């Protein structure tokens, strides 16, 4: 069940910088998961203590592009993002198992 909640970590320039300065990490999580479930999943999986947790739901957007064969329309997926701030001294290394 814990593996299903955390879908993947978000590794962007902004969140990498926040990880170094503010001890803050981002994850794409299951849309149905609540904050308590996300907190427990992060603490169990990485063995860290969560200080605070913010979540946000990104709606899917309609996209279209012009090609030789005409206009292609589609939709991006909607997803839920969790920003986890860890207590002082704890950290998560996403690159350790590469």
Short mmCIF file of N, CA and C in Angstrom, two decimals:
data_model
loop_
_atom_site.label_atom_id
_atom_site.label_comp_id
_atom_site.label_asym_id
_atom_site.label_seq_id
_atom_site.Cartn_x
_atom_site.Cartn_y
_atom_site.Cartn_z
N UNK A 1 0.82 -1.20 0.00
CA UNK A 1 0.00 0.00 0.00
C UNK A 1 0.87 1.26 0.00
N UNK A 2 1.98 1.26 0.77
CA UNK A 2 2.83 2.45 0.84
C UNK A 2 3.48 2.76 -0.50
N UNK A 3 3.81 1.70 -1.25
CA UNK A 3 4.45 1.92 -2.55
C UNK A 3 3.47 2.58 -3.51
N UNK A 4 2.18 2.27 -3.38
CA UNK A 4 1.18 2.82 -4.28
C UNK A 4 0.95 4.32 -4.06
N UNK A 5 1.19 4.81 -2.85
CA UNK A 5 0.93 6.21 -2.55
C UNK A 5 1.96 7.11 -3.23
N UNK A 6 3.25 6.82 -3.06
CA UNK A 6 4.31 7.61 -3.69
C UNK A 6 4.55 7.07 -5.09
N UNK A 7 4.25 7.87 -6.10
CA UNK A 7 4.41 7.40 -7.47
C UNK A 7 5.85 7.61 -7.94
N UNK A 8 6.37 8.83 -7.79
CA UNK A 8 7.77 9.08 -8.15
C UNK A 8 8.22 10.39 -7.51
N UNK A 9 9.53 10.52 -7.27
CA UNK A 9 10.03 11.80 -6.78
C UNK A 9 10.10 12.81 -7.92
N UNK A 10 10.01 14.08 -7.57
CA UNK A 10 10.13 15.14 -8.55
C UNK A 10 11.56 15.68 -8.46
N UNK A 11 12.30 15.56 -9.55
CA UNK A 11 13.68 16.04 -9.56
C UNK A 11 13.77 17.16 -10.59
N UNK A 12 13.64 18.40 -10.08
CA UNK A 12 13.75 19.58 -10.93
C UNK A 12 14.81 20.49 -10.34
N UNK A 13 15.22 21.49 -11.08
CA UNK A 13 16.22 22.42 -10.57
C UNK A 13 15.71 23.13 -9.32
N UNK A 14 14.46 23.55 -9.35
CA UNK A 14 13.90 24.29 -8.23
C UNK A 14 13.86 23.43 -6.97
N UNK A 15 13.36 22.18 -7.09
CA UNK A 15 13.26 21.33 -5.90
C UNK A 15 14.62 20.81 -5.44
N UNK A 16 15.56 20.65 -6.37
CA UNK A 16 16.92 20.27 -5.97
C UNK A 16 17.55 21.38 -5.14
N UNK A 17 17.34 22.62 -5.55
CA UNK A 17 17.84 23.77 -4.79
C UNK A 17 17.17 23.85 -3.42
N UNK A 18 15.86 23.60 -3.36
CA UNK A 18 15.15 23.63 -2.08
C UNK A 18 15.59 22.48 -1.18
N UNK A 19 15.95 21.34 -1.77
CA UNK A 19 16.43 20.21 -0.98
C UNK A 19 17.73 20.58 -0.28
N UNK A 20 18.59 21.32 -0.96
CA UNK A 20 19.87 21.70 -0.38
C UNK A 20 19.72 22.81 0.67
N UNK A 21 18.83 23.78 0.42
CA UNK A 21 18.73 24.92 1.32
C UNK A 21 17.66 24.76 2.40
N UNK A 22 16.49 24.23 2.02
CA UNK A 22 15.36 24.19 2.95
C UNK A 22 14.99 22.78 3.41
N UNK A 23 15.74 21.75 2.95
CA UNK A 23 15.46 20.36 3.33
C UNK A 23 14.05 19.95 2.89
N UNK A 24 13.70 20.31 1.66
CA UNK A 24 12.35 20.12 1.14
C UNK A 24 12.41 19.25 -0.12
N UNK A 25 11.52 18.25 -0.20
CA UNK A 25 11.54 17.30 -1.31
C UNK A 25 10.14 17.17 -1.89
N UNK A 26 10.05 16.87 -3.19
CA UNK A 26 8.76 16.77 -3.86
C UNK A 26 8.49 15.38 -4.39
N UNK A 27 7.21 14.99 -4.37
CA UNK A 27 6.79 13.69 -4.88
C UNK A 27 5.48 13.85 -5.65
N UNK A 28 5.33 13.06 -6.71
CA UNK A 28 4.03 12.88 -7.33
C UNK A 28 3.37 11.75 -6.57
N UNK A 29 2.15 11.99 -6.06
CA UNK A 29 1.49 11.01 -5.20
C UNK A 29 0.13 10.64 -5.78
N UNK A 30 -0.45 9.58 -5.22
CA UNK A 30 -1.77 9.13 -5.62
C UNK A 30 -2.80 10.22 -5.32
N UNK A 31 -3.73 10.45 -6.26
CA UNK A 31 -4.74 11.51 -6.09
C UNK A 31 -5.61 11.29 -4.85
N UNK A 32 -5.84 10.02 -4.47
CA UNK A 32 -6.75 9.72 -3.37
C UNK A 32 -6.07 9.75 -2.00
N UNK A 33 -4.73 9.86 -1.97
CA UNK A 33 -4.00 9.80 -0.70
C UNK A 33 -4.17 11.12 0.06
N UNK A 34 -4.34 11.02 1.39
CA UNK A 34 -4.41 12.23 2.20
C UNK A 34 -3.05 12.51 2.84
N UNK A 35 -2.94 13.62 3.56
CA UNK A 35 -1.64 14.05 4.10
C UNK A 35 -1.07 13.05 5.09
N UNK A 36 -1.93 12.45 5.94
CA UNK A 36 -1.44 11.48 6.91
C UNK A 36 -0.85 10.25 6.22
N UNK A 37 -1.51 9.78 5.17
CA UNK A 37 -1.01 8.61 4.43
C UNK A 37 0.31 8.94 3.73
N UNK A 38 0.41 10.13 3.14
CA UNK A 38 1.64 10.52 2.45
C UNK A 38 2.78 10.63 3.45
N UNK A 39 2.52 11.25 4.59
CA UNK A 39 3.55 11.41 5.62
C UNK A 39 4.06 10.05 6.09
N UNK A 40 3.14 9.12 6.37
CA UNK A 40 3.53 7.79 6.82
C UNK A 40 4.34 7.06 5.75
N UNK A 41 3.93 7.20 4.48
CA UNK A 41 4.63 6.52 3.38
C UNK A 41 6.06 7.03 3.24
N UNK A 42 6.26 8.35 3.34
CA UNK A 42 7.60 8.93 3.22
C UNK A 42 8.46 8.49 4.40
N UNK A 43 7.90 8.54 5.61
CA UNK A 43 8.68 8.17 6.80
C UNK A 43 9.06 6.69 6.78
N UNK A 44 8.13 5.82 6.33
CA UNK A 44 8.42 4.38 6.29
C UNK A 44 9.43 4.04 5.20
N UNK A 45 9.27 4.65 4.02
CA UNK A 45 10.11 4.29 2.89
C UNK A 45 11.53 4.81 3.03
N UNK A 46 11.69 6.05 3.51
CA UNK A 46 13.02 6.66 3.56
C UNK A 46 13.61 6.71 4.97
N UNK A 47 12.85 6.34 5.99
CA UNK A 47 13.37 6.35 7.37
C UNK A 47 13.72 7.74 7.87
N UNK A 48 12.87 8.73 7.54
CA UNK A 48 13.09 10.11 7.96
C UNK A 48 11.88 10.60 8.75
N UNK A 49 12.01 11.79 9.36
CA UNK A 49 10.91 12.39 10.11
C UNK A 49 10.42 13.61 9.34
N UNK A 50 9.11 13.66 9.06
CA UNK A 50 8.53 14.76 8.29
C UNK A 50 8.12 15.88 9.23
N UNK A 51 8.59 17.10 8.94
CA UNK A 51 8.24 18.26 9.76
C UNK A 51 6.92 18.88 9.27
N UNK A 52 6.79 19.07 7.95
CA UNK A 52 5.55 19.61 7.41
C UNK A 52 5.32 19.06 6.01
N UNK A 53 4.08 19.18 5.55
CA UNK A 53 3.68 18.59 4.29
C UNK A 53 2.66 19.51 3.61
N UNK A 54 2.91 19.84 2.35
CA UNK A 54 1.96 20.61 1.55
C UNK A 54 1.59 19.78 0.32
N UNK A 55 0.30 19.81 -0.02
CA UNK A 55 -0.14 19.07 -1.22
C UNK A 55 -0.84 20.03 -2.16
N UNK A 56 -0.80 19.69 -3.44
CA UNK A 56 -1.52 20.46 -4.45
C UNK A 56 -1.93 19.54 -5.58
N UNK A 57 -3.11 19.79 -6.14
CA UNK A 57 -3.62 18.98 -7.23
C UNK A 57 -3.53 19.81 -8.51
N UNK A 58 -2.83 19.26 -9.51
CA UNK A 58 -2.71 19.91 -10.80
C UNK A 58 -3.75 19.33 -11.75
N UNK A 59 -4.67 20.13 -12.29
CA UNK A 59 -5.65 19.60 -13.23
C UNK A 59 -5.00 19.36 -14.59
N UNK A 60 -5.55 18.43 -15.34
CA UNK A 60 -5.07 18.20 -16.70
C UNK A 60 -5.45 19.36 -17.59
N UNK A 61 -4.60 19.66 -18.55
CA UNK A 61 -4.87 20.78 -19.44
C UNK A 61 -5.06 20.28 -20.86
N UNK A 62 -5.90 20.96 -21.61
CA UNK A 62 -6.09 20.63 -23.02
C UNK A 62 -4.90 21.19 -23.80
N UNK A 63 -4.33 20.37 -24.66
CA UNK A 63 -3.19 20.79 -25.47
C UNK A 63 -3.51 20.50 -26.92
N UNK A 64 -2.99 21.33 -27.83
CA UNK A 64 -3.13 21.05 -29.25
C UNK A 64 -1.84 21.46 -29.94
N UNK A 65 -1.53 20.74 -31.01
CA UNK A 65 -0.36 21.12 -31.79
C UNK A 65 -0.67 20.95 -33.27
N UNK A 66 0.00 21.76 -34.07
CA UNK A 66 -0.25 21.77 -35.50
C UNK A 66 0.79 20.90 -36.18
N UNK A 67 0.33 19.93 -36.96
CA UNK A 67 1.24 19.04 -37.68
C UNK A 67 0.90 19.05 -39.16
N UNK A 68 1.68 18.29 -39.93
CA UNK A 68 1.43 18.19 -41.37
C UNK A 68 0.05 17.62 -41.68
N UNK A 69 -0.39 16.68 -40.82
CA UNK A 69 -1.67 16.02 -41.07
C UNK A 69 -2.85 16.75 -40.44
N UNK A 70 -2.60 17.90 -39.83
CA UNK A 70 -3.69 18.67 -39.24
C UNK A 70 -3.44 18.96 -37.77
N UNK A 71 -4.48 19.37 -37.09
CA UNK A 71 -4.36 19.72 -35.68
C UNK A 71 -4.60 18.48 -34.83
N UNK A 72 -3.64 18.19 -33.93
CA UNK A 72 -3.81 17.10 -32.98
C UNK A 72 -4.20 17.70 -31.64
N UNK A 73 -5.25 17.21 -31.04
CA UNK A 73 -5.65 17.70 -29.72
C UNK A 73 -5.58 16.56 -28.73
N UNK A 74 -5.30 16.90 -27.50
CA UNK A 74 -5.20 15.90 -26.45
C UNK A 74 -5.27 16.57 -25.10
N UNK A 75 -4.92 15.83 -24.07
CA UNK A 75 -5.03 16.34 -22.70
C UNK A 75 -3.87 15.82 -21.89
N UNK A 76 -3.27 16.67 -21.06
CA UNK A 76 -2.22 16.20 -20.16
C UNK A 76 -2.88 15.58 -18.93
N UNK A 77 -2.18 14.68 -18.27
CA UNK A 77 -2.74 14.02 -17.10
C UNK A 77 -2.80 14.97 -15.92
N UNK A 78 -3.82 14.80 -15.09
CA UNK A 78 -3.86 15.54 -13.84
C UNK A 78 -3.14 14.70 -12.79
N UNK A 79 -2.52 15.37 -11.81
CA UNK A 79 -1.77 14.65 -10.78
C UNK A 79 -1.75 15.45 -9.49
N UNK A 80 -1.37 14.77 -8.42
CA UNK A 80 -1.26 15.41 -7.11
C UNK A 80 0.21 15.45 -6.73
N UNK A 81 0.64 16.60 -6.23
CA UNK A 81 2.03 16.79 -5.87
C UNK A 81 2.11 17.06 -4.36
N UNK A 82 3.10 16.45 -3.72
CA UNK A 82 3.32 16.66 -2.29
C UNK A 82 4.72 17.24 -2.08
N UNK A 83 4.81 18.33 -1.34
CA UNK A 83 6.09 18.92 -0.97
C UNK A 83 6.32 18.61 0.51
N UNK A 84 7.38 17.86 0.79
CA UNK A 84 7.66 17.35 2.13
C UNK A 84 8.86 18.10 2.69
N UNK A 85 8.70 18.72 3.85
CA UNK A 85 9.82 19.34 4.56
C UNK A 85 10.22 18.42 5.69
N UNK A 86 11.50 18.06 5.73
CA UNK A 86 12.00 17.14 6.75
C UNK A 86 12.56 17.90 7.93
N UNK A 87 12.65 17.21 9.09
CA UNK A 87 13.23 17.84 10.27
C UNK A 87 14.72 18.05 10.04
N UNK A 88 15.31 18.96 10.80
CA UNK A 88 16.73 19.28 10.67
C UNK A 88 17.57 18.02 10.87
N UNK A 89 18.50 17.78 9.96
CA UNK A 89 19.38 16.63 10.09
C UNK A 89 19.00 15.45 9.21
N UNK A 90 17.73 15.32 8.86
CA UNK A 90 17.30 14.24 7.97
C UNK A 90 17.42 14.70 6.52
N UNK A 91 17.69 13.74 5.63
CA UNK A 91 17.74 14.05 4.21
C UNK A 91 17.41 12.80 3.40
N UNK A 92 17.01 13.00 2.16
CA UNK A 92 16.70 11.90 1.24
C UNK A 92 17.66 12.00 0.08
N UNK A 93 18.33 10.87 -0.26
CA UNK A 93 19.23 10.85 -1.41
C UNK A 93 18.59 10.02 -2.51
N UNK A 94 18.06 10.69 -3.54
CA UNK A 94 17.39 10.00 -4.64
C UNK A 94 18.38 9.28 -5.54
N UNK A 95 19.65 9.66 -5.51
CA UNK A 95 20.65 9.12 -6.43
C UNK A 95 21.45 7.98 -5.84
N UNK A 96 21.12 7.51 -4.63
CA UNK A 96 21.93 6.50 -3.95
C UNK A 96 21.87 5.14 -4.62
N UNK A 97 20.74 4.78 -5.26
CA UNK A 97 20.62 3.44 -5.81
C UNK A 97 20.84 3.38 -7.32
N UNK A 98 21.48 4.38 -7.89
CA UNK A 98 21.75 4.38 -9.33
C UNK A 98 23.02 3.59 -9.60
#
